[in-house]
Amino acid sequence: MMRNAVEALDRLAGGLGTAVLAFATVACWVIAGTAALFWVGLPLIPSVLSVTRAVADKERARLGRWGEPVLTPYETSIEDLSWQEALRAARRDPATWRDLRWLALHATSGLTLGMLGIAFPIMAVRDVTFPLWYGLLPETETTSTMYLPLDSWTGVAGTALIGLIWPMLSLTIGPLMARLQALPGRRLLAPHPSVDLSHRIAELTATRAGALQAHAAELRRIERSLHDGAQNRLVAVVVLVAAARRALDRDPATAGPALDRAQEAAETALSELRGVVRGILPPILQDRGLAGALTALASDCPVPCKVSVGELGALPLSVETTAYFTVAEALTNVAKHSGAAHARVALRRRGGKLRVEIEDDGHGGAVERTGSGLTGIRRRVAAHDGVLTLTSPAGGPTRIEVELACVS
């Protein structure tokens, strides 16, 4: 029972945090709604909607830590839309209205339950320790917080005994209060039962299959690089060293050239091994960051390339690696096939999305084929539940747009 009470207190405290955020968001809605009556507040509503979704996502994450995960139900992201488009998309999304109902409930009942849950242990400590500090109260205080008289030890001892009631309430009704606080979120923040998630499940299944294919292809590439390159060089080193040893026994003067050839083969093998390592995780990412690594890629590209990188913040290493290889493969394609005179790479982050754009002024007509570099890029992007869009009409330009979720 004690463990359940402590867990319930933790849940109520966490719910109090999201309830305070919900209360502040309700205040934002009141301000934006009042301003919208005079039309000037309409552009503010998408921003308040984004805040509402962020607060609801925090509650979903909190509920997921204490039970079944609560899936995000939104059909459309409104972050990259104009305020008019965002309003239309949010109005059509049933999750918007469920979020607003949850917001009102959690900002009132959730806030009240959270404050009560926190108050019980505080009042228990206050009343149990009352005999130790009641003498510090001013003389005008004639009763305790429970309105017991302070003119005798009876009232003081009664207050201390009442202090034992609060832990009992935490033990008995604390878990029920935690469940009541979580109930609106469980019912309103999850996808509505009428929402068909089969399409999303199919997308995730295809993404997982693509990630496994990309992983297998990467392993095959590494195996080929080691087998056909570095391994053959190391075999040559062994053969040349053996030949040099025999030459030392027969004619020491001829051993020098054989050792020189062995050294050259060893250096070539070392260079190829470094190439394999760079293909797995480029050291330049660790040394110079994503912006510096992309600048180095652009400087090595035969086609003049301009790089524009916005404020990215902290990115997971897997996302940085995917963005790096996406740009590297795209610039390779530009140099080999596009016939372009100029290329451009742009990175920017908006919310939880990293957007990568690669554009060239070549002859266009790029298509995805099995085994092509574009297919490899799509598989890498799909492994992060990202989106790749290719636009390459005949005559150009060719434009690749990639969106990656900045989630570790």
mmCIF file of N, CA, C and O in Angstrom, residues 1-11 66 170-171 174-175:
data_model
loop_
_atom_site.group_PDB
_atom_site.id
_atom_site.type_symbol
_atom_site.label_atom_id
_atom_site.label_comp_id
_atom_site.label_asym_id
_atom_site.label_seq_id
_atom_site.Cartn_x
_atom_site.Cartn_y
_atom_site.Cartn_z
ATOM 1 N N MET A 1 0.833 -1.207 0.000
ATOM 2 C CA MET A 1 0.000 0.000 0.000
ATOM 3 C C MET A 1 0.870 1.261 0.000
ATOM 4 O O MET A 1 0.559 2.239 -0.673
ATOM 5 N N MET A 2 1.958 1.220 0.784
ATOM 6 C CA MET A 2 2.844 2.383 0.847
ATOM 7 C C MET A 2 3.447 2.674 -0.528
ATOM 8 O O MET A 2 3.522 3.833 -0.948
ATOM 9 N N ARG A 3 3.834 1.602 -1.232
ATOM 10 C CA ARG A 3 4.426 1.798 -2.555
ATOM 11 C C ARG A 3 3.411 2.421 -3.516
ATOM 12 O O ARG A 3 3.747 3.317 -4.289
ATOM 13 N N ASN A 4 2.156 1.952 -3.451
ATOM 14 C CA ASN A 4 1.114 2.528 -4.305
ATOM 15 C C ASN A 4 0.877 3.997 -3.978
ATOM 16 O O ASN A 4 0.643 4.816 -4.873
ATOM 17 N N ALA A 5 0.932 4.323 -2.672
ATOM 18 C CA ALA A 5 0.721 5.718 -2.273
ATOM 19 C C ALA A 5 1.842 6.613 -2.780
ATOM 20 O O ALA A 5 1.600 7.739 -3.251
ATOM 21 N N VAL A 6 3.089 6.131 -2.694
ATOM 22 C CA VAL A 6 4.226 6.926 -3.179
ATOM 23 C C VAL A 6 4.136 7.098 -4.692
ATOM 24 O O VAL A 6 4.376 8.186 -5.232
ATOM 25 N N GLU A 7 3.776 6.015 -5.395
ATOM 26 C CA GLU A 7 3.619 6.097 -6.849
ATOM 27 C C GLU A 7 2.505 7.065 -7.212
ATOM 28 O O GLU A 7 2.627 7.865 -8.155
ATOM 29 N N ALA A 8 1.380 7.009 -6.461
ATOM 30 C CA ALA A 8 0.267 7.921 -6.726
ATOM 31 C C ALA A 8 0.683 9.369 -6.498
ATOM 32 O O ALA A 8 0.299 10.268 -7.269
ATOM 33 N N LEU A 9 1.481 9.618 -5.453
ATOM 34 C CA LEU A 9 1.971 10.980 -5.196
ATOM 35 C C LEU A 9 2.841 11.466 -6.344
ATOM 36 O O LEU A 9 2.737 12.623 -6.774
ATOM 37 N N ASP A 10 3.683 10.580 -6.856
ATOM 38 C CA ASP A 10 4.534 10.931 -7.997
ATOM 39 C C ASP A 10 3.680 11.265 -9.217
ATOM 40 O O ASP A 10 3.925 12.249 -9.932
ATOM 41 N N ARG A 11 2.647 10.455 -9.455
ATOM 42 C CA ARG A 11 1.771 10.693 -10.604
ATOM 43 C C ARG A 11 0.990 11.999 -10.439
ATOM 44 O O ARG A 11 0.813 12.753 -11.401
ATOM 45 N N TRP A 66 3.334 5.684 -17.011
ATOM 46 C CA TRP A 66 2.607 5.015 -15.933
ATOM 47 C C TRP A 66 1.569 4.033 -16.459
ATOM 48 O O TRP A 66 0.640 3.676 -15.741
ATOM 49 N N SER A 170 -3.721 9.878 2.040
ATOM 50 C CA SER A 170 -2.822 9.613 0.916
ATOM 51 C C SER A 170 -2.772 8.127 0.595
ATOM 52 O O SER A 170 -2.739 7.736 -0.584
ATOM 53 N N LEU A 171 -2.766 7.302 1.635
ATOM 54 C CA LEU A 171 -2.696 5.853 1.414
ATOM 55 C C LEU A 171 -3.987 5.305 0.811
ATOM 56 O O LEU A 171 -3.947 4.390 -0.012
ATOM 57 N N GLY A 174 -5.325 8.386 -2.370
ATOM 58 C CA GLY A 174 -4.312 8.913 -3.288
ATOM 59 C C GLY A 174 -4.295 8.188 -4.629
ATOM 60 O O GLY A 174 -4.337 8.827 -5.691
ATOM 61 N N PRO A 175 -4.236 6.846 -4.663
ATOM 62 C CA PRO A 175 -4.263 6.142 -5.952
ATOM 63 C C PRO A 175 -5.521 6.440 -6.760
ATOM 64 O O PRO A 175 -5.460 6.574 -7.987
#
